Coordinates of C-alpha atoms in Angstrom, one line a residue:
X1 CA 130.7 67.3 83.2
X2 CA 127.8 65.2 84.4
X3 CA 125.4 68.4 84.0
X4 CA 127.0 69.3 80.1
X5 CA 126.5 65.3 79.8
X6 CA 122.9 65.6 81.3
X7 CA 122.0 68.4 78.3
X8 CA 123.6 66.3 76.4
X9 CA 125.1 69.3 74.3
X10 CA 128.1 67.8 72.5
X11 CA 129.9 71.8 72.3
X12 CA 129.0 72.4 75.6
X13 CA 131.3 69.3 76.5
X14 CA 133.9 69.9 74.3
X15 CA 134.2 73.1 75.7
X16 CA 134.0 71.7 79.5
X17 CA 136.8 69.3 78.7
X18 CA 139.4 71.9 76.8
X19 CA 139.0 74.1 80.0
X20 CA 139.7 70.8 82.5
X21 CA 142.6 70.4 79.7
X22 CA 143.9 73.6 79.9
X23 CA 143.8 73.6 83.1
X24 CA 146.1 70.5 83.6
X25 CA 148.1 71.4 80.9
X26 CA 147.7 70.6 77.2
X27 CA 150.9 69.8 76.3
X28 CA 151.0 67.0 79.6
X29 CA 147.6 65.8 78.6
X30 CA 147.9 65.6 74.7
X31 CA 151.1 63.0 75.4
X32 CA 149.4 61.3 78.1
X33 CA 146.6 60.7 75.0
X34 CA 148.7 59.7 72.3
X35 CA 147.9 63.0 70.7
X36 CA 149.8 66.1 69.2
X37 CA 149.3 69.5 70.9
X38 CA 147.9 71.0 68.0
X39 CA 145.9 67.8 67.4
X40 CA 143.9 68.1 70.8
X41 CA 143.5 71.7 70.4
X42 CA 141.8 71.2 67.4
X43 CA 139.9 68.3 68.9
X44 CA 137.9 70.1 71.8
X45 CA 137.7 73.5 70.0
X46 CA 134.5 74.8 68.7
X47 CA 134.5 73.7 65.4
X48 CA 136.0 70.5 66.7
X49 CA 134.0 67.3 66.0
X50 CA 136.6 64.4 67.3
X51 CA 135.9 60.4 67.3
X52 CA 134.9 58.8 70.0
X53 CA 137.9 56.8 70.0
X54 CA 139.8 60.3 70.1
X55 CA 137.5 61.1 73.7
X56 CA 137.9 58.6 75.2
X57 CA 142.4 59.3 75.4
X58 CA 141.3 62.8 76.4
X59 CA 139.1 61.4 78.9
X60 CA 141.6 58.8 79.9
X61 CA 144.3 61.0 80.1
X62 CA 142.3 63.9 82.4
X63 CA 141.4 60.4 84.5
X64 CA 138.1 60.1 83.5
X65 CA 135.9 57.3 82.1
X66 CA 132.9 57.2 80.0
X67 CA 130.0 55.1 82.1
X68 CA 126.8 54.3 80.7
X69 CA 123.6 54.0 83.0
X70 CA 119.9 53.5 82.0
X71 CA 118.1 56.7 81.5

């Protein structure tokens, strides 16, 4: 994620977090978000463009944060 987020390609990290999704389970990590199945799918696919606040369960729910540093 820290390379995706050093590109700073948003697909590239929607695509990085539905496979670390998938890979812990949708279903587990779309209730742990406060978010339907179908919702998250939708979310970190391709044509997905979520809100921030919508990242940031996803990313709370994998158990990951957001940090800012100076570039």
């Amino acid at each position: 994620l820290d390379a995706v987020m050093e590109d700073g390609d948003v697909d590239m990290l929607l695509d990085a977090l539905g496979v670390i999704a998938r890979k812990r389970g949708m279903t587990e990590v779309a209730k742990k978000a406060g978010l339907g199945r179908e919702s998250l799918y939708r979310a970190l696919s391709a044509n997905g463009d979520p809100q921030l606040s919508t990242l940031v369960k996803v990313l709370g729910a994998l158990g990951l944060r957001l940090r800012f540093a100076a570039a």
